[in-house]
PDB file of C-alpha atoms and ligand atoms in Angstrom:
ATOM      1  CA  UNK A 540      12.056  -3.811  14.304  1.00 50.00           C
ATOM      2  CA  UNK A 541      13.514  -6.491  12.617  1.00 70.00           C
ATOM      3  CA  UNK A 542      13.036  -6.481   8.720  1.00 88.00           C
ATOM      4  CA  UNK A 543      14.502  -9.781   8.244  1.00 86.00           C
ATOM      5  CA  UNK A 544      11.470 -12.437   8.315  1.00 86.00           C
ATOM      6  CA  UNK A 545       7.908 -11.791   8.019  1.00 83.00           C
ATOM      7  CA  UNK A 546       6.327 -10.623  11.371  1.00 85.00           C
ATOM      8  CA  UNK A 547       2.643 -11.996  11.391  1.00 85.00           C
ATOM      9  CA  UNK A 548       2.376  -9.638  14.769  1.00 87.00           C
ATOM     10  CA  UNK A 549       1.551  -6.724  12.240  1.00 90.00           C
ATOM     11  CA  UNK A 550      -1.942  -6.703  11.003  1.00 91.00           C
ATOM     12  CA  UNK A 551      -1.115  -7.106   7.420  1.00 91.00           C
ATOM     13  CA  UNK A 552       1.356 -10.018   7.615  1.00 91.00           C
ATOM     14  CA  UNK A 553      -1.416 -11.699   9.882  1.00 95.00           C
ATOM     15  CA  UNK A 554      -3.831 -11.270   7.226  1.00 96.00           C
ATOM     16  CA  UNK A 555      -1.470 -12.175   4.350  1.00 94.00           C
ATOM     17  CA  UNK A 556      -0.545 -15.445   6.908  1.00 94.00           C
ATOM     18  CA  UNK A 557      -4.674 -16.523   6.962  1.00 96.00           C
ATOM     19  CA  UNK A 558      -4.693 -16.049   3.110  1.00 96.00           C
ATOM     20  CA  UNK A 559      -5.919 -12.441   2.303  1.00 95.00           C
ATOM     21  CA  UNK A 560      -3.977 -11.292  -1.072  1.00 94.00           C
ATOM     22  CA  UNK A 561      -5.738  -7.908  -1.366  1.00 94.00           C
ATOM     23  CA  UNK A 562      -3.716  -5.987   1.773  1.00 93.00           C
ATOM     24  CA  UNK A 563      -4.154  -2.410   0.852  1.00 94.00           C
ATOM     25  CA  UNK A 564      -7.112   0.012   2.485  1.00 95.00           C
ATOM     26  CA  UNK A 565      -9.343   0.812  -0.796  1.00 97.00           C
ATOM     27  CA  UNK A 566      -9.549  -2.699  -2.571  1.00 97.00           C
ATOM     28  CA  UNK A 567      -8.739  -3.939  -5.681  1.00 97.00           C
ATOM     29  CA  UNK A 568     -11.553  -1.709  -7.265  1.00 97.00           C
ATOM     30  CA  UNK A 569      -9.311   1.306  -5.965  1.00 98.00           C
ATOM     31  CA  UNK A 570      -5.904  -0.010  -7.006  1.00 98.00           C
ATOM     32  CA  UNK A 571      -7.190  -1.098 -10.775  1.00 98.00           C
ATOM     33  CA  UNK A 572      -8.213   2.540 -11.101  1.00 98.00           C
ATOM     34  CA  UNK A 573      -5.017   3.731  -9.879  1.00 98.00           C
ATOM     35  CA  UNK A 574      -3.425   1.153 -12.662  1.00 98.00           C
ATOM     36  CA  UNK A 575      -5.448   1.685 -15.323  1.00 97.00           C
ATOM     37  CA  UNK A 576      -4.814   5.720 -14.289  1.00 98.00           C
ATOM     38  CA  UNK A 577      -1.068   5.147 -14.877  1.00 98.00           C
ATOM     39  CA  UNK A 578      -1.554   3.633 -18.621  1.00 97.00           C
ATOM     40  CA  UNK A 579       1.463   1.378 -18.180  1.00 97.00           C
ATOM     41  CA  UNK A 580       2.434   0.018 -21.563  1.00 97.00           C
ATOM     42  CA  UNK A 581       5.017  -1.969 -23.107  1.00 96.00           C
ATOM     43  CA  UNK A 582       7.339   0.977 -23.180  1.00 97.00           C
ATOM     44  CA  UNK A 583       7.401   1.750 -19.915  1.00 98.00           C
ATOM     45  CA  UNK A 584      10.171   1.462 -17.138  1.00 98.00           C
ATOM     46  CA  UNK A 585       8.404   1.023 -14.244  1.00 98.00           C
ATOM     47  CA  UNK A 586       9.297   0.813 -10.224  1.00 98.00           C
ATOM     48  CA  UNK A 587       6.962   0.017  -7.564  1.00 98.00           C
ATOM     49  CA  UNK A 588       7.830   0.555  -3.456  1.00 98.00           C
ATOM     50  CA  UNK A 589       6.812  -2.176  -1.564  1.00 98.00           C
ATOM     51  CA  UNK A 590       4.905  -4.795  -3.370  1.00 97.00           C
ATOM     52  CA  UNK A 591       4.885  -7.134  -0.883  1.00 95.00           C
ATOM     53  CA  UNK A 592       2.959 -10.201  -1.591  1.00 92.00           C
ATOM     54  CA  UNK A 593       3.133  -8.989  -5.642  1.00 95.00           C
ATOM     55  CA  UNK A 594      -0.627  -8.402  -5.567  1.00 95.00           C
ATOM     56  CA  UNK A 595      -0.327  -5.446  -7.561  1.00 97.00           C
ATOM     57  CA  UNK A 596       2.965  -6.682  -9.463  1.00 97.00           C
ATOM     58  CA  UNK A 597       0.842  -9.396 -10.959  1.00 96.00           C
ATOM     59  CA  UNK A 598      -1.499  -7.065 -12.326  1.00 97.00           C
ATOM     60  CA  UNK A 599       2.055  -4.652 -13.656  1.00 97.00           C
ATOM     61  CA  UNK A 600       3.714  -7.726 -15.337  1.00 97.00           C
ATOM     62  CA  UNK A 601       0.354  -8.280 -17.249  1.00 95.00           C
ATOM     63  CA  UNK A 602       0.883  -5.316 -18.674  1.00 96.00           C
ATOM     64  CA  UNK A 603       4.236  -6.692 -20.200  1.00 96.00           C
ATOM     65  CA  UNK A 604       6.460  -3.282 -18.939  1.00 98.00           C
ATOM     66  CA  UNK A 605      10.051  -2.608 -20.727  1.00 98.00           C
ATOM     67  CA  UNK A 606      11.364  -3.000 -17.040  1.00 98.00           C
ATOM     68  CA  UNK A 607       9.664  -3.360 -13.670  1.00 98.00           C
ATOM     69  CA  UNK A 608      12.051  -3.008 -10.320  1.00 98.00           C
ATOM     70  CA  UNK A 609      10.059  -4.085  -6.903  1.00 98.00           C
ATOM     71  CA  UNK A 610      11.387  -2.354  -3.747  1.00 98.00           C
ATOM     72  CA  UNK A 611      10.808  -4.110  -0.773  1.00 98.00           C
ATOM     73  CA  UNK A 612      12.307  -3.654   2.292  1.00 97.00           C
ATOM     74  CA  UNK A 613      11.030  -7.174   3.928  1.00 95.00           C
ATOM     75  CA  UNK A 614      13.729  -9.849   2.921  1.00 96.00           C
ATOM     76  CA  UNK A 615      11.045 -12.448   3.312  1.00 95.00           C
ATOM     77  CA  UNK A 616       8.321 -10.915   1.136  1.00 95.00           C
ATOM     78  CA  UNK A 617      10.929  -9.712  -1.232  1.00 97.00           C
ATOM     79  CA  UNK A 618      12.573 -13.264  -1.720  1.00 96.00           C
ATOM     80  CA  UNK A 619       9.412 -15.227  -1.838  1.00 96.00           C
ATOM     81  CA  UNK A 620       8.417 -12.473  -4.591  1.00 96.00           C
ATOM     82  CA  UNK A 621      11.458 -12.663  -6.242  1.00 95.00           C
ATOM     83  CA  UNK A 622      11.018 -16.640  -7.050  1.00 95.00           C
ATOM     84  CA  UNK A 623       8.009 -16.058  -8.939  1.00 93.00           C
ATOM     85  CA  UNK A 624       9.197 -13.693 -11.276  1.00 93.00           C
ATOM     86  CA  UNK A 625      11.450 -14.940 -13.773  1.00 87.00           C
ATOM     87  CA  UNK A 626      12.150 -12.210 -16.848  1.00 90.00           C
ATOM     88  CA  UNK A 627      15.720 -10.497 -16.778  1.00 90.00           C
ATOM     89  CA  UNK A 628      14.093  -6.991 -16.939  1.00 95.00           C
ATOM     90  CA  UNK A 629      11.796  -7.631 -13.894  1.00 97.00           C
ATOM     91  CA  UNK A 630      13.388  -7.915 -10.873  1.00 97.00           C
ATOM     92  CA  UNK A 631      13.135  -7.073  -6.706  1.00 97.00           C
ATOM     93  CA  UNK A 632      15.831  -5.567  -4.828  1.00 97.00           C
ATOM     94  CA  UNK A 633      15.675  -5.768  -0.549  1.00 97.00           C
ATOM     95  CA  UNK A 634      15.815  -2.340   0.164  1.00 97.00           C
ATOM     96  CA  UNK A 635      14.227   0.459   1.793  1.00 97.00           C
ATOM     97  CA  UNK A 636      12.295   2.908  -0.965  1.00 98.00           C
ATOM     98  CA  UNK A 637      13.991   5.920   0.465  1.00 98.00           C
ATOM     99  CA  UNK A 638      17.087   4.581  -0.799  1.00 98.00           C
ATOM    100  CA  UNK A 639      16.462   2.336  -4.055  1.00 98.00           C
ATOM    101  CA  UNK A 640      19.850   2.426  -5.529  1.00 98.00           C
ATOM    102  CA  UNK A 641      17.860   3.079  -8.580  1.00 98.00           C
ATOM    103  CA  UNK A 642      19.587   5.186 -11.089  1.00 98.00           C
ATOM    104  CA  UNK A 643      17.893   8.936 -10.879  1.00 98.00           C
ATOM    105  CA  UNK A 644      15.428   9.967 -13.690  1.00 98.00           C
ATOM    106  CA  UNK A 645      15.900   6.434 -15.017  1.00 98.00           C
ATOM    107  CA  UNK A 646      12.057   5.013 -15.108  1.00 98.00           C
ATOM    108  CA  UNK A 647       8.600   6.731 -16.050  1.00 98.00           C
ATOM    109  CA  UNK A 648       6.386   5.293 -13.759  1.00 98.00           C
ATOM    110  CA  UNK A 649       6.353   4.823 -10.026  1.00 98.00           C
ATOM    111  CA  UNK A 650       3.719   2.696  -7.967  1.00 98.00           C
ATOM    112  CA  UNK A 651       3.550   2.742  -4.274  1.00 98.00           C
ATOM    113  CA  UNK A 652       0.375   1.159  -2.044  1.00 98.00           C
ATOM    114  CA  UNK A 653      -0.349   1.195   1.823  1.00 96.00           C
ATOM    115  CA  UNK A 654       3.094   1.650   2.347  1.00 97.00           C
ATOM    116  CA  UNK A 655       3.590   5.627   3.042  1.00 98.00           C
ATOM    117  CA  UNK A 656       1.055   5.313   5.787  1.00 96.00           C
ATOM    118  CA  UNK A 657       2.966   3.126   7.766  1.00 94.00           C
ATOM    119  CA  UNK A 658       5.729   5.458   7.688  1.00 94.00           C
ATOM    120  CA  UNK A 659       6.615   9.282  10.137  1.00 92.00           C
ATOM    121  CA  UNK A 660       6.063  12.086   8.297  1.00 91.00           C
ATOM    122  CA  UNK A 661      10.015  12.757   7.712  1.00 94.00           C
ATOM    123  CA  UNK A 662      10.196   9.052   6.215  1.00 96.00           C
ATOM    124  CA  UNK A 663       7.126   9.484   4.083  1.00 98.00           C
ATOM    125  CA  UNK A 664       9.027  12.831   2.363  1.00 98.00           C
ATOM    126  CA  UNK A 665      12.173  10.833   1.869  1.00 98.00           C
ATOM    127  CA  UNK A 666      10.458   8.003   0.170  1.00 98.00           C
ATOM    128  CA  UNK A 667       8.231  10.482  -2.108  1.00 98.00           C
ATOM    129  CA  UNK A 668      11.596  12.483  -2.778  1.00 98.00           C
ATOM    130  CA  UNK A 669      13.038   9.377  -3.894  1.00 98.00           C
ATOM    131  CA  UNK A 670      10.371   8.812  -6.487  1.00 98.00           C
ATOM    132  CA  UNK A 671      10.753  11.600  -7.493  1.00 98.00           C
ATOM    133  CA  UNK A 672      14.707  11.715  -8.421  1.00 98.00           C
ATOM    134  CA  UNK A 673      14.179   8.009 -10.257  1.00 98.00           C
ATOM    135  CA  UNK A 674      11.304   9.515 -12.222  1.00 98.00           C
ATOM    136  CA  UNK A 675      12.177  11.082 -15.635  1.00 98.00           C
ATOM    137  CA  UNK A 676      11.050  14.839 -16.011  1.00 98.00           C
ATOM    138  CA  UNK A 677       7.195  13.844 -16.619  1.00 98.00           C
ATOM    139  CA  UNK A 678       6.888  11.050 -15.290  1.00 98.00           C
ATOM    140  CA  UNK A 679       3.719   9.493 -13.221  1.00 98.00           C
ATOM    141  CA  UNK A 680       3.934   8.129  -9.302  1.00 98.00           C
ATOM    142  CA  UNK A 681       0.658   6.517  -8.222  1.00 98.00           C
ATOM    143  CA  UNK A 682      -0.269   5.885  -4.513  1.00 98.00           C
ATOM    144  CA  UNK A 683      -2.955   4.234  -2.705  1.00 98.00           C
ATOM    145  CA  UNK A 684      -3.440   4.782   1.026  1.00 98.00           C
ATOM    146  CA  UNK A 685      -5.106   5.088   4.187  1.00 97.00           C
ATOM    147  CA  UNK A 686      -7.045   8.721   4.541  1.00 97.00           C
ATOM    148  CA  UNK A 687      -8.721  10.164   6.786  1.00 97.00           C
ATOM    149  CA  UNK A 688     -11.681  12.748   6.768  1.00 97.00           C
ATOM    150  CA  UNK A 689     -13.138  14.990   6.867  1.00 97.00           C
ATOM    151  CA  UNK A 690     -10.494  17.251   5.191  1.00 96.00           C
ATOM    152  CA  UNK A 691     -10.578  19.363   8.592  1.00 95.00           C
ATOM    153  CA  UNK A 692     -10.385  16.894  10.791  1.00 97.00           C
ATOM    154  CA  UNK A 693     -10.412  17.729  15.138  1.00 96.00           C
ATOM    155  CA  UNK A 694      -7.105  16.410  15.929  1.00 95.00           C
ATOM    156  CA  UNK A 695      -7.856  15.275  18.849  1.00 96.00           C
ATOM    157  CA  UNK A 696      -9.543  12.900  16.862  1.00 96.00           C
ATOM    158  CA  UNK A 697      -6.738  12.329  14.226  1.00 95.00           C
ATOM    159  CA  UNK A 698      -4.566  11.202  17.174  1.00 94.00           C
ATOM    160  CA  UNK A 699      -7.444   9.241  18.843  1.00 95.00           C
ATOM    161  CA  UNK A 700      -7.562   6.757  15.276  1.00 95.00           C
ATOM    162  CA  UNK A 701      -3.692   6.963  14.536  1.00 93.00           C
ATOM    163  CA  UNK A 702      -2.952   5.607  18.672  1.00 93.00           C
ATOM    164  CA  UNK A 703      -5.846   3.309  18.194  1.00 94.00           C
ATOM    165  CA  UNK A 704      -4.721   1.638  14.539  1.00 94.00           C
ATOM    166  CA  UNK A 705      -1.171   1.630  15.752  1.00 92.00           C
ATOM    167  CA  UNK A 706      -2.391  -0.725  19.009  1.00 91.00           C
ATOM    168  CA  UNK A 707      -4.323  -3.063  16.843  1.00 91.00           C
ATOM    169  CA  UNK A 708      -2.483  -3.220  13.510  1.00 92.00           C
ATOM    170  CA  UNK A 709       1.179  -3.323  15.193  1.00 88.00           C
ATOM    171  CA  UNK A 710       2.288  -0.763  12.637  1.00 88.00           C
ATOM    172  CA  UNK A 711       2.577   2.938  13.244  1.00 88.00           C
ATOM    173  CA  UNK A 712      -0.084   4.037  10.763  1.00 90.00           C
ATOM    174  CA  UNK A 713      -0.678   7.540  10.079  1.00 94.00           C
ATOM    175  CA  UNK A 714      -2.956   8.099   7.761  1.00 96.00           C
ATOM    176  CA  UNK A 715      -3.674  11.660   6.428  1.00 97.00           C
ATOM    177  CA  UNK A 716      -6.191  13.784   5.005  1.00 97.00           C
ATOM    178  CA  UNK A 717      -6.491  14.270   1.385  1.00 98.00           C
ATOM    179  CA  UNK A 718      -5.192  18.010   1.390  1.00 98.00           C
ATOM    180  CA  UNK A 719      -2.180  16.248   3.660  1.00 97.00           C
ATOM    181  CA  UNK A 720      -1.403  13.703   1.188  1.00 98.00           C
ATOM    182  CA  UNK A 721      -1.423  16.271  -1.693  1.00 98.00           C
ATOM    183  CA  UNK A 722       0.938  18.552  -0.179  1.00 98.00           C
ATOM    184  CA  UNK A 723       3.252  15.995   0.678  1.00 98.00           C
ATOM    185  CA  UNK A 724       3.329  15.335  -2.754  1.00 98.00           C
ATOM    186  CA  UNK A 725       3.468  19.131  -4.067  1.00 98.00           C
ATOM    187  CA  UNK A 726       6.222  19.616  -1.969  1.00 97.00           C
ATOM    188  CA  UNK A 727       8.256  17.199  -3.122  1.00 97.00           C
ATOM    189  CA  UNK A 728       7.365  19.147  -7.049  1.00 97.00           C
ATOM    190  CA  UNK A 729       4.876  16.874  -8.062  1.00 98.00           C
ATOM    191  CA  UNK A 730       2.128  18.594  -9.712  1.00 98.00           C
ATOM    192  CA  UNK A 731      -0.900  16.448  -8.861  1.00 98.00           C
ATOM    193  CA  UNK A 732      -3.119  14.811 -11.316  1.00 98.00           C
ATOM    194  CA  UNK A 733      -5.605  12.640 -10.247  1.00 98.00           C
ATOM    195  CA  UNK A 734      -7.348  11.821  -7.273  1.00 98.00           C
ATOM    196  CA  UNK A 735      -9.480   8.922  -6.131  1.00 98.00           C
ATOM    197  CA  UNK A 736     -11.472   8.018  -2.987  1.00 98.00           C
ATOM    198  CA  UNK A 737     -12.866   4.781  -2.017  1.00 97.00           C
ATOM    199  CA  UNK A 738     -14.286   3.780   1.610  1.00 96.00           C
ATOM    200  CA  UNK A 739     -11.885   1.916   3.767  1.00 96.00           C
ATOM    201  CA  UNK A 740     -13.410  -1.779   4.284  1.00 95.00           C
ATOM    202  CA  UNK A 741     -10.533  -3.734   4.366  1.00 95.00           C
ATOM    203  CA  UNK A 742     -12.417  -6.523   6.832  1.00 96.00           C
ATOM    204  CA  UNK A 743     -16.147  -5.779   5.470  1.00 95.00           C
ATOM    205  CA  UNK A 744     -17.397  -9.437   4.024  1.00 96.00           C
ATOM    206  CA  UNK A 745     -18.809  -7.366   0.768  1.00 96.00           C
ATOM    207  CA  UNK A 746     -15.212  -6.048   0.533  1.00 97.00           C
ATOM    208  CA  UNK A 747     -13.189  -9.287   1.137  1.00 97.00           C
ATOM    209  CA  UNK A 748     -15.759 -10.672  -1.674  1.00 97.00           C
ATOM    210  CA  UNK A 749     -15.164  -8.306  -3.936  1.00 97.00           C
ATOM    211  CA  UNK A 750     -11.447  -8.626  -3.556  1.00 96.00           C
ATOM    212  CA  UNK A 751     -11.013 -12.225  -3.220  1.00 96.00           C
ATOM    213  CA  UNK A 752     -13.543 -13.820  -4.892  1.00 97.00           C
ATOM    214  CA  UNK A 753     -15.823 -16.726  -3.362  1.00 97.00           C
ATOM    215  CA  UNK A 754     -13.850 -19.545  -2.780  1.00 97.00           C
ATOM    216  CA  UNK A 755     -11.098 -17.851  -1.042  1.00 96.00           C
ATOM    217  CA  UNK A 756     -13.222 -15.867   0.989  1.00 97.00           C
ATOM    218  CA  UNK A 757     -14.192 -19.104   2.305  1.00 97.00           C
ATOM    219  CA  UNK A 758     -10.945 -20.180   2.969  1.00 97.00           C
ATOM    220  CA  UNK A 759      -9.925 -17.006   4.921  1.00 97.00           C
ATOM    221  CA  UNK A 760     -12.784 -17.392   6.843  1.00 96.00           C
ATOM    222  CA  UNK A 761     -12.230 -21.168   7.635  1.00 97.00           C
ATOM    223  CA  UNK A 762      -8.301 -19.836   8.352  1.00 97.00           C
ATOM    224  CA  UNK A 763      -9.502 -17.038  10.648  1.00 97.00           C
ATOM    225  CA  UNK A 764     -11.986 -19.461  12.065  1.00 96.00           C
ATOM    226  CA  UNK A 765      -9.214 -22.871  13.131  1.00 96.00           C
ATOM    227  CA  UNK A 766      -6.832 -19.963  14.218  1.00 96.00           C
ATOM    228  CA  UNK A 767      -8.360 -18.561  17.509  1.00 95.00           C
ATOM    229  CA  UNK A 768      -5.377 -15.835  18.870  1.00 94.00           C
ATOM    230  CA  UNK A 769      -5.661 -15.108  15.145  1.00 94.00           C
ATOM    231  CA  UNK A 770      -9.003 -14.112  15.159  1.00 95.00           C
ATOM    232  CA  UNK A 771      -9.081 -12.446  18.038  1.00 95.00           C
ATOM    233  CA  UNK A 772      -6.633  -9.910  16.716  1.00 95.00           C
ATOM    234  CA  UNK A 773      -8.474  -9.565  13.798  1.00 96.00           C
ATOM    235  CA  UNK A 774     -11.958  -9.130  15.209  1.00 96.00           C
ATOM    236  CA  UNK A 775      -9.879  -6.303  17.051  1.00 95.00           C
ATOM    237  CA  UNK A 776      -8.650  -4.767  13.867  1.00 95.00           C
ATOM    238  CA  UNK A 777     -12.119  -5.192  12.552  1.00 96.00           C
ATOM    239  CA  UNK A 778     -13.814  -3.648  15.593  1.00 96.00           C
ATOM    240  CA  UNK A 779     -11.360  -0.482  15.388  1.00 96.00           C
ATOM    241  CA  UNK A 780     -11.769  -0.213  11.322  1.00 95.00           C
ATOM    242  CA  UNK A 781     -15.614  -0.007  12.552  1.00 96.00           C
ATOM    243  CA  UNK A 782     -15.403   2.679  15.452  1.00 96.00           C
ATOM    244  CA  UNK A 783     -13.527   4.735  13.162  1.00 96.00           C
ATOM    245  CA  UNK A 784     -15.473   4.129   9.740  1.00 95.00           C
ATOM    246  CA  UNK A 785     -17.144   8.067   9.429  1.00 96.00           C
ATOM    247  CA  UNK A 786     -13.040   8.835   9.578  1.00 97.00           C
ATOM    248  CA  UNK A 787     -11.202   6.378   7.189  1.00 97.00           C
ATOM    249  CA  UNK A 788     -11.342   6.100   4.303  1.00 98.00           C
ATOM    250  CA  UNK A 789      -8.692   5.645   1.436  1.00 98.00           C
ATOM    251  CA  UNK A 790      -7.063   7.667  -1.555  1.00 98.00           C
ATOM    252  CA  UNK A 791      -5.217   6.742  -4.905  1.00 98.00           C
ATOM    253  CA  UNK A 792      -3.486   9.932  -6.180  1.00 98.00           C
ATOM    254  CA  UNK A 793      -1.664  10.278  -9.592  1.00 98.00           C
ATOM    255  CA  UNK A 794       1.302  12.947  -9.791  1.00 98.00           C
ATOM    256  CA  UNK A 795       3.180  13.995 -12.150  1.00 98.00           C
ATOM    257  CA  UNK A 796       7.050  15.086 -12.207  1.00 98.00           C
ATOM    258  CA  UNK A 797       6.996  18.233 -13.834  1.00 89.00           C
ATOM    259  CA  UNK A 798       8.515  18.034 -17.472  1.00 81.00           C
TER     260      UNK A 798
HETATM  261  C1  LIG B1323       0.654  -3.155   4.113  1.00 80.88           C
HETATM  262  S1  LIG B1323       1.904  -3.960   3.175  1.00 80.88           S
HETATM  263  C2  LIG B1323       1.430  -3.480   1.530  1.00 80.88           C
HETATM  264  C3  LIG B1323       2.046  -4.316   0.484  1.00 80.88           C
HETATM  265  C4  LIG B1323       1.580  -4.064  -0.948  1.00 80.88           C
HETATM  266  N1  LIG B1323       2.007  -2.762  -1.429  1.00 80.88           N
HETATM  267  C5  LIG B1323       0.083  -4.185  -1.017  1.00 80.88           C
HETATM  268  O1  LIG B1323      -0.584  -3.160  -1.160  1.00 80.88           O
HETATM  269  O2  LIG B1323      -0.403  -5.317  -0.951  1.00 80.88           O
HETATM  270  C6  LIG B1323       3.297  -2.942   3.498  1.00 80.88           C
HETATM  271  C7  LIG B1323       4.575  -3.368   2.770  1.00 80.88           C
HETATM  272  O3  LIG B1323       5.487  -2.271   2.781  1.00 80.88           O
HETATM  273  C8  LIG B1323       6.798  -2.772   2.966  1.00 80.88           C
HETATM  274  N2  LIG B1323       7.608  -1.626   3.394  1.00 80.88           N
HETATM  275  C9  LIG B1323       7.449  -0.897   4.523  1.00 80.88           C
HETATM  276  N3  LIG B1323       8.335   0.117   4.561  1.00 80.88           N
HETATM  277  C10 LIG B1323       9.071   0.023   3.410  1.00 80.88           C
HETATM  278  C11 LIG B1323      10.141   0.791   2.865  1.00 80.88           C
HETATM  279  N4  LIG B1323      10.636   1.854   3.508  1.00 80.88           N
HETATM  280  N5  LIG B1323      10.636   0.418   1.681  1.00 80.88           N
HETATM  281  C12 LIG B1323      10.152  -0.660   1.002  1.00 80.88           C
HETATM  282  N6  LIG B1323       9.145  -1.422   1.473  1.00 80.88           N
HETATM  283  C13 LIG B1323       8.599  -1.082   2.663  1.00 80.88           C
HETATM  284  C14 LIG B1323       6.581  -3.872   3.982  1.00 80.88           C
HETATM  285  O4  LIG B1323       7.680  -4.749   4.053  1.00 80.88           O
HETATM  286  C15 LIG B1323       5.329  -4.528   3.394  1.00 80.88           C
HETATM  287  O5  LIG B1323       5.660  -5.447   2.385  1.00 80.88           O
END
């Protein structure tokens, strides 16, 4: 597929496309923990994989880093974010996060959200190997993605949610269990720090509140609302999100490249 232009086939472009800033599986509650987990502080060089709309950028810049390098693989997403920031040190390069081209063990802090989940198993190693040769010996990598429980999940049931997201949501998601995510990590050599769980209600009103505040919850409604194949597809997404709910659910996990 085509990662020239922004496909609004794929559940999260279609979302972004009807106004919804907040894109990733455990909410803005979720990713300001994950964050505020990281400490990122004037001093800091930091890198984050796929920051699409710049959500989370916004919230990275605030905290005024030494150097901040978005990776994003979607020339659209990453030249639209790339004409809102403006400082020398901040910048976005179109690339895919298992190659950056960034220099290795050159930054101290990596951020990645819903991003690894969309990704095989093979690709999700490569990208967590590569943030792991940018990082400098000690360094933090935060994620935030789509999990699945219980820990000891059937797998006839894993497959059952993966096939079903991946029909609705146009992506291949796999989302994984907590242990799964951690060893990912650990075998990479990151030791693992910090872990975080928050329920996955990407499409619950309370959620979209929460995340987006009044008024433009209204306006994604009205959006979703005047855009009928629209909201089909997303009363689809929402229907699956709901038949799954006792098995999704999302993580933010801190590790740490061993000093
Ligand atoms: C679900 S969106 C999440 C965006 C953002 N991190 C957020 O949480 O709002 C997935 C993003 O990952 C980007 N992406 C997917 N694979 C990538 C890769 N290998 N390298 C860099 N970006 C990637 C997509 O282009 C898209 O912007």
């Amino acid at each position: 597929m085509s990662n020239k232009t922004i496909n609004t086939e794929q559940g999260h472009w279609l979302l972004a496309k009807m106004g919804k800033k907040v894109l990733r599986p455990g909410g803005k509650e979720l990713t300001l923990k994950l964050v505020n987990g990281l400490k990122i502080n004037h001093e800091d060089s930091v890198v984050e994989f796929a920051p699409g709309m710049g959500f989370t950028a916004s919230l990275l810049l605030e905290k005024r880093p030494k150097t901040y390098t978005g990776v994003e693989l979607n020339e659209e997403a990453a030249g639209l974010l790339q004409q809102k920031i403006h400082a020398k040190a901040y910048t976005i390069v179109n690339r895919s996060a298992a190659d950056s081209g960034i220099e290795s063990a050159s930054v101290n802090k990596v951020i990645g959200e819903a991003m690894l989940t969309m990704q095989p198993d093979h690709r999700k190693s490569e990208i967590i190997r590569e943030a792991y040769r940018v990082l400098q010996p000690g360094g933090y990598y935060g994620i935030h993605e789509l999990g699945l429980a219980p820990d000891h999940i059937d797998p006839e049931i894993k497959k059952d949610v993966q096939q079903n997201l991946a029909k609705v949501i146009k992506v291949n998601a796999r989302p994984l269990t907590i242990s799964e995510w951690c060893s990912l990590l650990e075998d990479e050599g990151f030791k693992i720090k910090a872990v975080e769980e928050n329920p996955m209600e990407l499409l619950k009103l309370k959620r979209i509140l929460a995340d987006e505040g009044f008024f433009r919850t209204l306006k994604i409604c009205f959006n979703i609302l005047t855009h009928p194949k629209a909201k089909k597809k997303i009363l689809e997404m929402r229907d699956t999100f709901n038949k799954y709910e006792d098995h999704l659910t999302s993580f933010a996990i801190i590790a740490e490249k061993k000093a």
